[in-house]
Amino acid sequence: MPSRPHGKRPVRKRYVAVLVAGAMLAGGLSACGGGGGDGKIRLGSVQRGDVAEVVEAPATVSARATAVRRAPAEGTIKHLDVADGDEVREGDVLATISAPEARERLAQAREADRAASAGAGGLPAGLNVSGYQRSADRTAREGFAAARAVALKIADLRQRALVLAGITRAEAEYRTAAAAARTAVTRLNAGIGSLGATLSSITAAQRVQTRAAVRAAERTVRALTIKAPFDGVVGLGGPASGAGGGLGDLVDQLPQGAQSQGGLAGLNLGNLGGGAAKDASAIATGAPVASGDAVVTVTDVSKLSLSADVDETDVLQVKKGVQADVEFDAVQGGSYKAEVTGIGVTPKQSNGGGVTYKVTLTLGQGALSGGGIAPRPKPGMSAVVYLRVRDVQNVLAVPSSAIVSSGRESVVWVVSGGHAQRRVVGLGAQGDTSVEVTRGLQEGERIVVRGADSVKQGQELNS
């Protein structure tokens, strides 16, 4: 594999590595003075060898999983149980947030639920029940729309989808309860229902919301104790979120208690939010946090992968299972093994104006050039991958300098009777150093391997 200067980030390059069975053209190169005797034309013999065509692409190391744990409400860090770089197990307590506002919201939700349960949520005497129900439905629709607007600003696509799905489920449950209330109102207006039954139905719809509001508030309070979602390495702080607000903001946008069981209440909303980026120095016991601020980032480094940006002109050659060699700027003299596990279909604009596609690879063990095991890279490190897209063994191969392009044809100058004879050939795996010949040549034939561009038909060639 060719070496590259430290820090250089190539955009794209293709080359061919050739391992010849017996040295390619060993002892077969000779200078010839035909056609002017300037000594620049050299001859060689067609030999068999192994040819590997390689596509080069820049790549970045990715961890198996990364989770940013965020403050679910405004408050202060009451306890910080980990330090930067600590290894943790799933379920370990990482930090505890003190948030009086969140606990007050829970107390209010419980009181509202008790009041509804006791019938205090009934309608005042003389109130138009039809108008009241229509107003309640309108408020619910507006609340769900506002909640969706907040959820759509969540940067994490997976979490965004989960929250939106939860809002849809919660809205469906509310519609079911509200439909029952509207049926009761219709019966009352038609004179076939009682006021008591109507108020009971409306109260039941209110209870759907108040009970769910309690569950949502309880979940917020539980989320004040931040735990590790999986085994990994801790980093204090984390990136800013693209969401417009924290968990409290999202809950407040919903109709009262619209988080019902099986809906948003089933999600880990403590991991959402729109807080600012936080570095390690901003995370300490007693430090203030806003709703959605990143407190701890947990990274699972048990399995590393690579994300490579492969040029559009090369990506169709890349298949699952293709082997690759990997070099890192951070590991001088080290070489790693990798294997392609996925080829993306979403185009990405490259810095040079072209189009690239994401190719995912598993990263294997590395070795140092002087012997020994190479160090394990860290997530985010840059690399270059050399994808062996074509690997053929024991084929006819010639130096790439022997090939002359003539329109759509590839030509080699063969020595016949001491003179140059033009021969059209077919090519297989090819690159900068050597090329597989699929037709037009036979093993052992003498050909021009250097200076082919200057050869003329019938030119005398000394063999």
Tab-separated table of N, CA, C and O in Angstrom, residues 44-46 396 398-427 435-448 452 455-459 461:
chain	number	residue	atom	x	y	z
A	44	GLY	N	9.672	-5.752	-22.299
A	44	GLY	CA	9.484	-6.726	-21.235
A	44	GLY	C	8.633	-7.859	-21.738
A	44	GLY	O	8.119	-7.829	-22.860
A	45	SER	N	8.450	-8.874	-20.879
A	45	SER	CA	7.653	-10.042	-21.246
A	45	SER	C	6.335	-10.045	-20.481
A	45	SER	O	6.278	-9.643	-19.310
A	46	VAL	N	5.272	-10.518	-21.153
A	46	VAL	CA	3.974	-10.651	-20.489
A	46	VAL	C	4.054	-11.805	-19.497
A	46	VAL	O	4.442	-12.915	-19.863
A	396	LEU	N	-2.914	-12.708	-16.683
A	396	LEU	CA	-1.938	-11.989	-17.481
A	396	LEU	C	-1.964	-10.524	-17.079
A	396	LEU	O	-3.033	-9.908	-17.010
A	398	VAL	N	0.304	-6.594	-17.296
A	398	VAL	CA	1.383	-5.787	-17.866
A	398	VAL	C	1.442	-4.462	-17.106
A	398	VAL	O	0.449	-4.032	-16.515
A	399	PRO	N	2.586	-3.802	-17.118
A	399	PRO	CA	2.647	-2.469	-16.504
A	399	PRO	C	1.676	-1.526	-17.194
A	399	PRO	O	1.468	-1.591	-18.411
A	400	SER	N	1.075	-0.635	-16.431
A	400	SER	CA	0.123	0.304	-17.020
A	400	SER	C	0.787	1.206	-18.054
A	400	SER	O	0.117	1.721	-18.960
A	401	SER	N	2.111	1.390	-17.949
A	401	SER	CA	2.832	2.218	-18.920
A	401	SER	C	2.884	1.572	-20.292
A	401	SER	O	3.222	2.225	-21.286
A	402	ALA	N	2.540	0.263	-20.368
A	402	ALA	CA	2.546	-0.419	-21.662
A	402	ALA	C	1.272	-0.164	-22.455
A	402	ALA	O	1.210	-0.426	-23.659
A	403	ILE	N	0.234	0.367	-21.788
A	403	ILE	CA	-1.068	0.568	-22.429
A	403	ILE	C	-1.125	1.956	-23.065
A	403	ILE	O	-0.826	2.971	-22.440
A	404	VAL	N	-1.527	1.989	-24.324
A	404	VAL	CA	-1.738	3.242	-25.040
A	404	VAL	C	-3.221	3.342	-25.391
A	404	VAL	O	-3.778	2.431	-26.008
A	405	SER	N	-3.875	4.427	-24.967
A	405	SER	CA	-5.298	4.623	-25.273
A	405	SER	C	-5.431	5.234	-26.651
A	405	SER	O	-4.781	6.230	-26.979
A	406	SER	N	-6.301	4.632	-27.455
A	406	SER	CA	-6.526	5.120	-28.813
A	406	SER	C	-8.035	5.163	-29.044
A	406	SER	O	-8.642	4.174	-29.454
A	407	GLY	N	-8.629	6.319	-28.740
A	407	GLY	CA	-10.079	6.408	-28.805
A	407	GLY	C	-10.685	5.510	-27.756
A	407	GLY	O	-10.389	5.642	-26.571
A	408	ARG	N	-11.526	4.576	-28.172
A	408	ARG	CA	-12.130	3.627	-27.245
A	408	ARG	C	-11.315	2.356	-27.111
A	408	ARG	O	-11.695	1.451	-26.374
A	409	GLU	N	-10.212	2.271	-27.833
A	409	GLU	CA	-9.397	1.058	-27.816
A	409	GLU	C	-8.197	1.215	-26.903
A	409	GLU	O	-7.703	2.320	-26.672
A	410	SER	N	-7.766	0.073	-26.366
A	410	SER	CA	-6.529	0.020	-25.590
A	410	SER	C	-5.531	-0.796	-26.411
A	410	SER	O	-5.827	-1.911	-26.858
A	411	VAL	N	-4.334	-0.228	-26.592
A	411	VAL	CA	-3.357	-0.816	-27.512
A	411	VAL	C	-2.058	-1.114	-26.786
A	411	VAL	O	-1.627	-0.362	-25.902
A	412	VAL	N	-1.429	-2.235	-27.164
A	412	VAL	CA	-0.089	-2.597	-26.687
A	412	VAL	C	0.783	-2.829	-27.918
A	412	VAL	O	0.335	-3.390	-28.930
A	413	TRP	N	2.065	-2.378	-27.846
A	413	TRP	CA	3.019	-2.637	-28.925
A	413	TRP	C	3.742	-3.954	-28.646
A	413	TRP	O	4.428	-4.114	-27.656
A	414	VAL	N	3.500	-4.925	-29.559
A	414	VAL	CA	4.112	-6.250	-29.437
A	414	VAL	C	5.314	-6.333	-30.372
A	414	VAL	O	5.284	-5.812	-31.495
A	415	VAL	N	6.387	-6.984	-29.926
A	415	VAL	CA	7.581	-7.191	-30.755
A	415	VAL	C	7.345	-8.422	-31.631
A	415	VAL	O	7.174	-9.539	-31.119
A	416	SER	N	7.274	-8.211	-32.924
A	416	SER	CA	7.071	-9.303	-33.863
A	416	SER	C	8.128	-9.214	-34.955
A	416	SER	O	8.146	-8.236	-35.725
A	417	GLY	N	9.019	-10.199	-35.008
A	417	GLY	CA	10.080	-10.180	-35.995
A	417	GLY	C	11.000	-8.990	-35.830
A	417	GLY	O	11.540	-8.484	-36.819
A	418	GLY	N	11.142	-8.521	-34.601
A	418	GLY	CA	12.022	-7.392	-34.334
A	418	GLY	C	11.409	-6.050	-34.620
A	418	GLY	O	12.101	-5.026	-34.558
A	419	HIS	N	10.121	-6.011	-34.957
A	419	HIS	CA	9.449	-4.752	-35.269
A	419	HIS	C	8.179	-4.593	-34.409
A	419	HIS	O	7.608	-5.582	-33.915
A	420	ALA	N	7.750	-3.332	-34.257
A	420	ALA	CA	6.578	-3.018	-33.450
A	420	ALA	C	5.303	-3.362	-34.194
A	420	ALA	O	5.118	-2.957	-35.341
A	421	GLN	N	4.452	-4.105	-33.535
A	421	GLN	CA	3.156	-4.457	-34.114
A	421	GLN	C	2.048	-4.000	-33.171
A	421	GLN	O	2.042	-4.330	-31.981
A	422	ARG	N	1.109	-3.223	-33.726
A	422	ARG	CA	0.004	-2.701	-32.920
A	422	ARG	C	-0.969	-3.820	-32.572
A	422	ARG	O	-1.406	-4.566	-33.435
A	423	ARG	N	-1.325	-3.947	-31.271
A	423	ARG	CA	-2.220	-5.014	-30.837
A	423	ARG	C	-3.294	-4.430	-29.916
A	423	ARG	O	-2.988	-3.835	-28.880
A	424	VAL	N	-4.564	-4.573	-30.298
A	424	VAL	CA	-5.677	-4.130	-29.445
A	424	VAL	C	-5.908	-5.185	-28.372
A	424	VAL	O	-5.987	-6.387	-28.671
A	425	VAL	N	-6.029	-4.758	-27.128
A	425	VAL	CA	-6.187	-5.692	-26.003
A	425	VAL	C	-7.431	-5.338	-25.199
A	425	VAL	O	-7.953	-4.223	-25.238
A	426	GLY	N	-7.897	-6.320	-24.427
A	426	GLY	CA	-8.985	-6.108	-23.478
A	426	GLY	C	-8.419	-6.009	-22.077
A	426	GLY	O	-7.467	-6.725	-21.740
A	427	LEU	N	-8.986	-5.130	-21.262
A	427	LEU	CA	-8.456	-4.885	-19.925
A	427	LEU	C	-9.450	-5.321	-18.855
A	427	LEU	O	-10.666	-5.199	-19.009
A	435	VAL	N	-1.880	-3.566	-14.963
A	435	VAL	CA	-3.200	-3.783	-15.550
A	435	VAL	C	-3.360	-5.243	-15.927
A	435	VAL	O	-2.433	-5.872	-16.462
A	436	GLU	N	-4.552	-5.790	-15.670
A	436	GLU	CA	-4.878	-7.140	-16.114
A	436	GLU	C	-5.278	-7.090	-17.587
A	436	GLU	O	-6.057	-6.240	-18.005
A	437	VAL	N	-4.740	-8.023	-18.380
A	437	VAL	CA	-5.086	-8.132	-19.801
A	437	VAL	C	-5.959	-9.367	-19.984
A	437	VAL	O	-5.544	-10.486	-19.678
A	438	THR	N	-7.174	-9.155	-20.478
A	438	THR	CA	-8.128	-10.263	-20.617
A	438	THR	C	-8.117	-10.888	-22.012
A	438	THR	O	-8.583	-12.010	-22.189
A	439	ARG	N	-7.610	-10.159	-23.012
A	439	ARG	CA	-7.533	-10.716	-24.367
A	439	ARG	C	-6.508	-9.927	-25.174
A	439	ARG	O	-6.210	-8.774	-24.864
A	440	GLY	N	-5.968	-10.571	-26.224
A	440	GLY	CA	-5.055	-9.893	-27.141
A	440	GLY	C	-3.590	-10.199	-26.928
A	440	GLY	O	-2.769	-9.916	-27.811
A	441	LEU	N	-3.228	-10.787	-25.780
A	441	LEU	CA	-1.826	-11.112	-25.517
A	441	LEU	C	-1.711	-12.534	-24.992
A	441	LEU	O	-2.672	-13.098	-24.444
A	442	GLN	N	-0.514	-13.077	-25.160
A	442	GLN	CA	-0.218	-14.394	-24.620
A	442	GLN	C	0.979	-14.306	-23.686
A	442	GLN	O	1.842	-13.428	-23.834
A	443	GLU	N	0.993	-15.201	-22.735
A	443	GLU	CA	2.083	-15.218	-21.764
A	443	GLU	C	3.426	-15.407	-22.485
A	443	GLU	O	3.552	-16.226	-23.401
A	444	GLY	N	4.414	-14.618	-22.088
A	444	GLY	CA	5.755	-14.715	-22.648
A	444	GLY	C	6.011	-13.804	-23.829
A	444	GLY	O	7.164	-13.625	-24.236
A	445	GLU	N	4.964	-13.210	-24.430
A	445	GLU	CA	5.177	-12.299	-25.552
A	445	GLU	C	5.963	-11.081	-25.095
A	445	GLU	O	5.814	-10.600	-23.974
A	446	ARG	N	6.816	-10.584	-26.021
A	446	ARG	CA	7.619	-9.395	-25.732
A	446	ARG	C	6.815	-8.155	-26.131
A	446	ARG	O	6.234	-8.091	-27.217
A	447	ILE	N	6.779	-7.182	-25.248
A	447	ILE	CA	6.028	-5.957	-25.495
A	447	ILE	C	6.849	-4.749	-25.058
A	447	ILE	O	7.838	-4.883	-24.330
A	448	VAL	N	6.421	-3.570	-25.524
A	448	VAL	CA	7.021	-2.316	-25.064
A	448	VAL	C	6.397	-1.966	-23.722
A	448	VAL	O	5.173	-1.841	-23.609
A	452	ALA	N	5.950	3.652	-24.740
A	452	ALA	CA	5.002	3.148	-25.738
A	452	ALA	C	4.368	4.266	-26.551
A	452	ALA	O	4.007	4.066	-27.729
A	455	VAL	N	6.236	4.984	-29.920
A	455	VAL	CA	6.490	3.902	-30.880
A	455	VAL	C	5.599	4.063	-32.113
A	455	VAL	O	4.437	4.476	-32.013
A	456	LYS	N	6.160	3.725	-33.287
A	456	LYS	CA	5.419	3.765	-34.549
A	456	LYS	C	5.239	2.349	-35.082
A	456	LYS	O	6.063	1.456	-34.813
A	457	GLN	N	4.182	2.149	-35.856
A	457	GLN	CA	3.930	0.857	-36.475
A	457	GLN	C	5.113	0.461	-37.341
A	457	GLN	O	5.586	1.228	-38.156
A	458	GLY	N	5.615	-0.786	-37.162
A	458	GLY	CA	6.731	-1.300	-37.954
A	458	GLY	C	8.105	-0.821	-37.483
A	458	GLY	O	9.113	-1.221	-38.080
A	459	GLN	N	8.134	-0.008	-36.448
A	459	GLN	CA	9.429	0.478	-35.948
A	459	GLN	C	10.283	-0.689	-35.491
A	459	GLN	O	9.799	-1.645	-34.901
A	461	LEU	N	12.594	-2.743	-33.241
A	461	LEU	CA	12.777	-2.857	-31.802
A	461	LEU	C	13.810	-3.949	-31.535
A	461	LEU	O	13.622	-5.098	-31.908
